[in-house]
């Protein structure tokens, strides 16, 4: 079976198991390594060739895909990852790294339940790091931290273990200060820590990574890693402690699935009647409930035309459904329903609650629209934050 076909089959199978889904975003200050990391995760999950990972817009080398001339579009990608004996479907939404795109970052956050915050170990937390953490927490999205470019501390800056530790701890402290200052719900402690396994370190460029759980699994400690990186044995490092496994394990273990996330998130972003059937259906991620889709992005596809991407909070999307679009008078008819698999949109018969869908036919929808099978209170409008705000913990 071709790789593509396998991916499609796996994704279709997993979309009916919300407990095995993680909807996530990678958020970072520009140049901190989001693109390189995304390529790495895709390669590690077998979605693109290992050799091309790290080059932006990596081309898939699978024969039939090469013929079809498909380029991986890192904007929305899905991958599968095995953890604890179960396959998981990880839907990754890209967020622009530049401060001017603050609005887009917030929109992406509405669709996901977890944000992997990437910080460059040399530069440390930057203004856009603050903005993305703020946006994530405002949307009720749980953060974890990946500290990237650790190879530079070792090979370029020639730091010793103590100096490195100090620097990495400073990054963690800075990020935690942001988290503490911004978490809305005071009962939730979303600060990250090495001990909990909510922080990982590594090099997206050289494809190695490390976390407390990974060290326990591989038996490699920081000293081993420093030595191998100093000796430029990066391939060995990658093979012994591959970044994609370390990060995807963290994603599956520490980010909530839609069933856990939606009961908490819906009240934060929707002001409708909490006692209504639709509130209950959204909280339950009910595939048999009324359809509720929150559109987070509209993009143009040269073949399919306008594609609306968004999170299905309740019900099941099917081709031909007539759906209300908030803020407009009439209904739109769904012309096609799809999922992102690998980097491509694949049409499917149906997309149930808990997934990120890509549909056509919603001519009246804009980013931010609530699309539903019954008239309902729309989701809160998405606040655009483009200025970092100074906060104190
Ligand atoms: P983005 O703007 O966050 O998407 O950042 P990119 O992934 O495009 O990376 C920005 C630059 O940093 C590129 O030149 C990458 O090759 C480089 N880079 C990314 N990750 C690492 C890393 O782990 N180590 C080193 N030394 N360079 C990296």
PDB file of N, CA and C in Angstrom, residues 284-340:
ATOM      1  N   UNK A 284     -20.041  17.609  25.024  1.00  0.00           N
ATOM      2  CA  UNK A 284     -19.866  16.155  24.889  1.00  0.00           C
ATOM      3  C   UNK A 284     -19.120  15.760  23.609  1.00  0.00           C
ATOM      4  N   UNK A 285     -18.815  16.757  22.749  1.00  0.00           N
ATOM      5  CA  UNK A 285     -18.217  16.458  21.434  1.00  0.00           C
ATOM      6  C   UNK A 285     -19.105  15.426  20.721  1.00  0.00           C
ATOM      7  N   UNK A 286     -20.407  15.717  20.708  1.00  0.00           N
ATOM      8  CA  UNK A 286     -21.392  14.731  20.262  1.00  0.00           C
ATOM      9  C   UNK A 286     -21.486  14.668  18.730  1.00  0.00           C
ATOM     10  N   UNK A 287     -21.093  13.543  18.128  1.00  0.00           N
ATOM     11  CA  UNK A 287     -21.152  13.456  16.662  1.00  0.00           C
ATOM     12  C   UNK A 287     -22.591  13.401  16.143  1.00  0.00           C
ATOM     13  N   UNK A 288     -23.546  13.065  17.028  1.00  0.00           N
ATOM     14  CA  UNK A 288     -24.955  13.000  16.618  1.00  0.00           C
ATOM     15  C   UNK A 288     -25.713  14.281  16.959  1.00  0.00           C
ATOM     16  N   UNK A 289     -25.022  15.261  17.502  1.00  0.00           N
ATOM     17  CA  UNK A 289     -25.688  16.517  17.863  1.00  0.00           C
ATOM     18  C   UNK A 289     -25.876  17.419  16.656  1.00  0.00           C
ATOM     19  N   UNK A 290     -26.390  18.625  16.904  1.00  0.00           N
ATOM     20  CA  UNK A 290     -26.490  19.620  15.822  1.00  0.00           C
ATOM     21  C   UNK A 290     -25.077  19.985  15.373  1.00  0.00           C
ATOM     22  N   UNK A 291     -24.966  20.354  14.092  1.00  0.00           N
ATOM     23  CA  UNK A 291     -23.642  20.714  13.561  1.00  0.00           C
ATOM     24  C   UNK A 291     -23.235  22.098  14.066  1.00  0.00           C
ATOM     25  N   UNK A 292     -22.037  22.197  14.638  1.00  0.00           N
ATOM     26  CA  UNK A 292     -21.452  23.492  14.994  1.00  0.00           C
ATOM     27  C   UNK A 292     -20.005  23.502  14.512  1.00  0.00           C
ATOM     28  N   UNK A 293     -19.747  24.405  13.579  1.00  0.00           N
ATOM     29  CA  UNK A 293     -18.390  24.551  13.037  1.00  0.00           C
ATOM     30  C   UNK A 293     -17.960  25.990  13.255  1.00  0.00           C
ATOM     31  N   UNK A 294     -16.780  26.176  13.830  1.00  0.00           N
ATOM     32  CA  UNK A 294     -16.241  27.528  13.968  1.00  0.00           C
ATOM     33  C   UNK A 294     -15.164  27.696  12.905  1.00  0.00           C
ATOM     34  N   UNK A 295     -15.393  28.617  11.974  1.00  0.00           N
ATOM     35  CA  UNK A 295     -14.436  28.810  10.870  1.00  0.00           C
ATOM     36  C   UNK A 295     -13.270  29.668  11.354  1.00  0.00           C
ATOM     37  N   UNK A 296     -12.061  29.166  11.157  1.00  0.00           N
ATOM     38  CA  UNK A 296     -10.891  29.921  11.620  1.00  0.00           C
ATOM     39  C   UNK A 296     -10.064  30.469  10.470  1.00  0.00           C
ATOM     40  N   UNK A 297     -10.304  29.965   9.278  1.00  0.00           N
ATOM     41  CA  UNK A 297      -9.469  30.412   8.153  1.00  0.00           C
ATOM     42  C   UNK A 297     -10.190  30.175   6.826  1.00  0.00           C
ATOM     43  N   UNK A 298     -10.030  31.115   5.898  1.00  0.00           N
ATOM     44  CA  UNK A 298     -10.528  30.913   4.531  1.00  0.00           C
ATOM     45  C   UNK A 298      -9.310  30.986   3.613  1.00  0.00           C
ATOM     46  N   UNK A 299      -9.141  29.965   2.782  1.00  0.00           N
ATOM     47  CA  UNK A 299      -7.992  30.001   1.871  1.00  0.00           C
ATOM     48  C   UNK A 299      -8.454  29.671   0.456  1.00  0.00           C
ATOM     49  N   UNK A 300      -7.622  29.976  -0.507  1.00  0.00           N
ATOM     50  CA  UNK A 300      -7.963  29.698  -1.897  1.00  0.00           C
ATOM     51  C   UNK A 300      -7.205  28.469  -2.374  1.00  0.00           C
ATOM     52  N   UNK A 301      -7.934  27.561  -2.965  1.00  0.00           N
ATOM     53  CA  UNK A 301      -7.306  26.400  -3.569  1.00  0.00           C
ATOM     54  C   UNK A 301      -7.485  26.540  -5.074  1.00  0.00           C
ATOM     55  N   UNK A 302      -6.403  26.370  -5.855  1.00  0.00           N
ATOM     56  CA  UNK A 302      -6.517  26.585  -7.300  1.00  0.00           C
ATOM     57  C   UNK A 302      -7.580  25.702  -7.950  1.00  0.00           C
ATOM     58  N   UNK A 303      -7.829  24.538  -7.382  1.00  0.00           N
ATOM     59  CA  UNK A 303      -8.811  23.636  -7.995  1.00  0.00           C
ATOM     60  C   UNK A 303     -10.181  23.757  -7.324  1.00  0.00           C
ATOM     61  N   UNK A 304     -10.179  23.713  -6.007  1.00  0.00           N
ATOM     62  CA  UNK A 304     -11.461  23.630  -5.301  1.00  0.00           C
ATOM     63  C   UNK A 304     -12.095  24.994  -5.035  1.00  0.00           C
ATOM     64  N   UNK A 305     -11.330  26.065  -5.184  1.00  0.00           N
ATOM     65  CA  UNK A 305     -11.864  27.390  -4.876  1.00  0.00           C
ATOM     66  C   UNK A 305     -11.685  27.729  -3.409  1.00  0.00           C
ATOM     67  N   UNK A 306     -12.655  28.438  -2.844  1.00  0.00           N
ATOM     68  CA  UNK A 306     -12.532  28.897  -1.464  1.00  0.00           C
ATOM     69  C   UNK A 306     -12.738  27.748  -0.472  1.00  0.00           C
ATOM     70  N   UNK A 307     -11.773  27.586   0.393  1.00  0.00           N
ATOM     71  CA  UNK A 307     -11.873  26.515   1.389  1.00  0.00           C
ATOM     72  C   UNK A 307     -11.978  27.134   2.781  1.00  0.00           C
ATOM     73  N   UNK A 308     -12.985  26.702   3.517  1.00  0.00           N
ATOM     74  CA  UNK A 308     -13.123  27.165   4.899  1.00  0.00           C
ATOM     75  C   UNK A 308     -12.587  26.073   5.826  1.00  0.00           C
ATOM     76  N   UNK A 309     -11.676  26.479   6.697  1.00  0.00           N
ATOM     77  CA  UNK A 309     -11.112  25.529   7.665  1.00  0.00           C
ATOM     78  C   UNK A 309     -11.622  25.897   9.053  1.00  0.00           C
ATOM     79  N   UNK A 310     -11.948  24.902   9.829  1.00  0.00           N
ATOM     80  CA  UNK A 310     -12.395  25.219  11.178  1.00  0.00           C
ATOM     81  C   UNK A 310     -12.585  24.001  12.036  1.00  0.00           C
ATOM     82  N   UNK A 311     -12.923  24.263  13.287  1.00  0.00           N
ATOM     83  CA  UNK A 311     -13.084  23.206  14.275  1.00  0.00           C
ATOM     84  C   UNK A 311     -14.558  22.794  14.361  1.00  0.00           C
ATOM     85  N   UNK A 312     -14.784  21.497  14.246  1.00  0.00           N
ATOM     86  CA  UNK A 312     -16.140  20.977  14.417  1.00  0.00           C
ATOM     87  C   UNK A 312     -16.321  20.711  15.915  1.00  0.00           C
ATOM     88  N   UNK A 313     -17.164  21.510  16.563  1.00  0.00           N
ATOM     89  CA  UNK A 313     -17.362  21.360  18.005  1.00  0.00           C
ATOM     90  C   UNK A 313     -18.485  20.371  18.327  1.00  0.00           C
ATOM     91  N   UNK A 314     -19.410  20.205  17.365  1.00  0.00           N
ATOM     92  CA  UNK A 314     -20.520  19.273  17.610  1.00  0.00           C
ATOM     93  C   UNK A 314     -21.058  18.789  16.271  1.00  0.00           C
ATOM     94  N   UNK A 315     -21.749  17.636  16.295  1.00  0.00           N
ATOM     95  CA  UNK A 315     -22.375  17.116  15.082  1.00  0.00           C
ATOM     96  C   UNK A 315     -21.366  16.518  14.117  1.00  0.00           C
ATOM     97  N   UNK A 316     -21.856  16.211  12.923  1.00  0.00           N
ATOM     98  CA  UNK A 316     -21.001  15.616  11.891  1.00  0.00           C
ATOM     99  C   UNK A 316     -21.269  16.334  10.570  1.00  0.00           C
ATOM    100  N   UNK A 317     -20.204  16.853   9.980  1.00  0.00           N
ATOM    101  CA  UNK A 317     -20.342  17.548   8.690  1.00  0.00           C
ATOM    102  C   UNK A 317     -20.498  16.525   7.578  1.00  0.00           C
ATOM    103  N   UNK A 318     -21.453  16.786   6.694  1.00  0.00           N
ATOM    104  CA  UNK A 318     -21.631  15.924   5.523  1.00  0.00           C
ATOM    105  C   UNK A 318     -21.938  16.782   4.320  1.00  0.00           C
ATOM    106  N   UNK A 319     -21.455  16.317   3.178  1.00  0.00           N
ATOM    107  CA  UNK A 319     -21.714  17.009   1.928  1.00  0.00           C
ATOM    108  C   UNK A 319     -23.223  17.186   1.734  1.00  0.00           C
ATOM    109  N   UNK A 320     -23.624  18.364   1.226  1.00  0.00           N
ATOM    110  CA  UNK A 320     -25.041  18.586   0.928  1.00  0.00           C
ATOM    111  C   UNK A 320     -25.814  19.232   2.066  1.00  0.00           C
ATOM    112  N   UNK A 321     -25.228  19.284   3.264  1.00  0.00           N
ATOM    113  CA  UNK A 321     -25.946  19.913   4.390  1.00  0.00           C
ATOM    114  C   UNK A 321     -26.166  21.403   4.124  1.00  0.00           C
ATOM    115  N   UNK A 322     -27.335  21.879   4.542  1.00  0.00           N
ATOM    116  CA  UNK A 322     -27.644  23.314   4.435  1.00  0.00           C
ATOM    117  C   UNK A 322     -27.367  23.915   5.812  1.00  0.00           C
ATOM    118  N   UNK A 323     -26.438  24.844   5.889  1.00  0.00           N
ATOM    119  CA  UNK A 323     -26.016  25.344   7.203  1.00  0.00           C
ATOM    120  C   UNK A 323     -26.153  26.862   7.314  1.00  0.00           C
ATOM    121  N   UNK A 324     -26.515  27.297   8.504  1.00  0.00           N
ATOM    122  CA  UNK A 324     -26.577  28.735   8.782  1.00  0.00           C
ATOM    123  C   UNK A 324     -25.163  29.264   8.946  1.00  0.00           C
ATOM    124  N   UNK A 325     -24.960  30.502   8.474  1.00  0.00           N
ATOM    125  CA  UNK A 325     -23.673  31.168   8.681  1.00  0.00           C
ATOM    126  C   UNK A 325     -23.963  32.422   9.500  1.00  0.00           C
ATOM    127  N   UNK A 326     -23.327  32.531  10.678  1.00  0.00           N
ATOM    128  CA  UNK A 326     -23.646  33.648  11.576  1.00  0.00           C
ATOM    129  C   UNK A 326     -23.476  34.989  10.866  1.00  0.00           C
ATOM    130  N   UNK A 327     -24.356  35.895  11.161  1.00  0.00           N
ATOM    131  CA  UNK A 327     -24.249  37.242  10.607  1.00  0.00           C
ATOM    132  C   UNK A 327     -24.781  37.376   9.194  1.00  0.00           C
ATOM    133  N   UNK A 328     -25.299  36.299   8.608  1.00  0.00           N
ATOM    134  CA  UNK A 328     -25.856  36.385   7.263  1.00  0.00           C
ATOM    135  C   UNK A 328     -27.284  35.839   7.292  1.00  0.00           C
ATOM    136  N   UNK A 329     -28.055  36.175   6.268  1.00  0.00           N
ATOM    137  CA  UNK A 329     -29.475  35.836   6.298  1.00  0.00           C
ATOM    138  C   UNK A 329     -29.754  34.398   5.865  1.00  0.00           C
ATOM    139  N   UNK A 330     -29.104  33.965   4.814  1.00  0.00           N
ATOM    140  CA  UNK A 330     -29.478  32.670   4.223  1.00  0.00           C
ATOM    141  C   UNK A 330     -28.660  31.507   4.738  1.00  0.00           C
ATOM    142  N   UNK A 331     -28.800  30.400   4.019  1.00  0.00           N
ATOM    143  CA  UNK A 331     -28.022  29.213   4.360  1.00  0.00           C
ATOM    144  C   UNK A 331     -27.060  28.911   3.213  1.00  0.00           C
ATOM    145  N   UNK A 332     -25.996  28.230   3.526  1.00  0.00           N
ATOM    146  CA  UNK A 332     -25.053  27.765   2.493  1.00  0.00           C
ATOM    147  C   UNK A 332     -25.077  26.241   2.476  1.00  0.00           C
ATOM    148  N   UNK A 333     -24.822  25.699   1.281  1.00  0.00           N
ATOM    149  CA  UNK A 333     -24.849  24.244   1.136  1.00  0.00           C
ATOM    150  C   UNK A 333     -23.404  23.728   1.051  1.00  0.00           C
ATOM    151  N   UNK A 334     -23.082  22.758   1.880  1.00  0.00           N
ATOM    152  CA  UNK A 334     -21.719  22.207   1.859  1.00  0.00           C
ATOM    153  C   UNK A 334     -21.512  21.441   0.550  1.00  0.00           C
ATOM    154  N   UNK A 335     -20.504  21.863  -0.206  1.00  0.00           N
ATOM    155  CA  UNK A 335     -20.254  21.163  -1.477  1.00  0.00           C
ATOM    156  C   UNK A 335     -19.279  20.006  -1.316  1.00  0.00           C
ATOM    157  N   UNK A 336     -18.338  20.175  -0.400  1.00  0.00           N
ATOM    158  CA  UNK A 336     -17.449  19.047  -0.114  1.00  0.00           C
ATOM    159  C   UNK A 336     -16.956  19.173   1.310  1.00  0.00           C
ATOM    160  N   UNK A 337     -16.584  18.043   1.856  1.00  0.00           N
ATOM    161  CA  UNK A 337     -16.122  17.977   3.242  1.00  0.00           C
ATOM    162  C   UNK A 337     -14.780  17.263   3.221  1.00  0.00           C
ATOM    163  N   UNK A 338     -13.796  17.821   3.898  1.00  0.00           N
ATOM    164  CA  UNK A 338     -12.484  17.183   3.867  1.00  0.00           C
ATOM    165  C   UNK A 338     -11.728  17.325   5.170  1.00  0.00           C
ATOM    166  N   UNK A 339     -10.614  16.618   5.217  1.00  0.00           N
ATOM    167  CA  UNK A 339      -9.698  16.675   6.356  1.00  0.00           C
ATOM    168  C   UNK A 339      -8.310  16.929   5.794  1.00  0.00           C
ATOM    169  N   UNK A 340      -7.448  17.544   6.587  1.00  0.00           N
ATOM    170  CA  UNK A 340      -6.050  17.624   6.168  1.00  0.00           C
ATOM    171  C   UNK A 340      -5.368  16.331   6.577  1.00  0.00           C
TER     172      UNK A 340
END
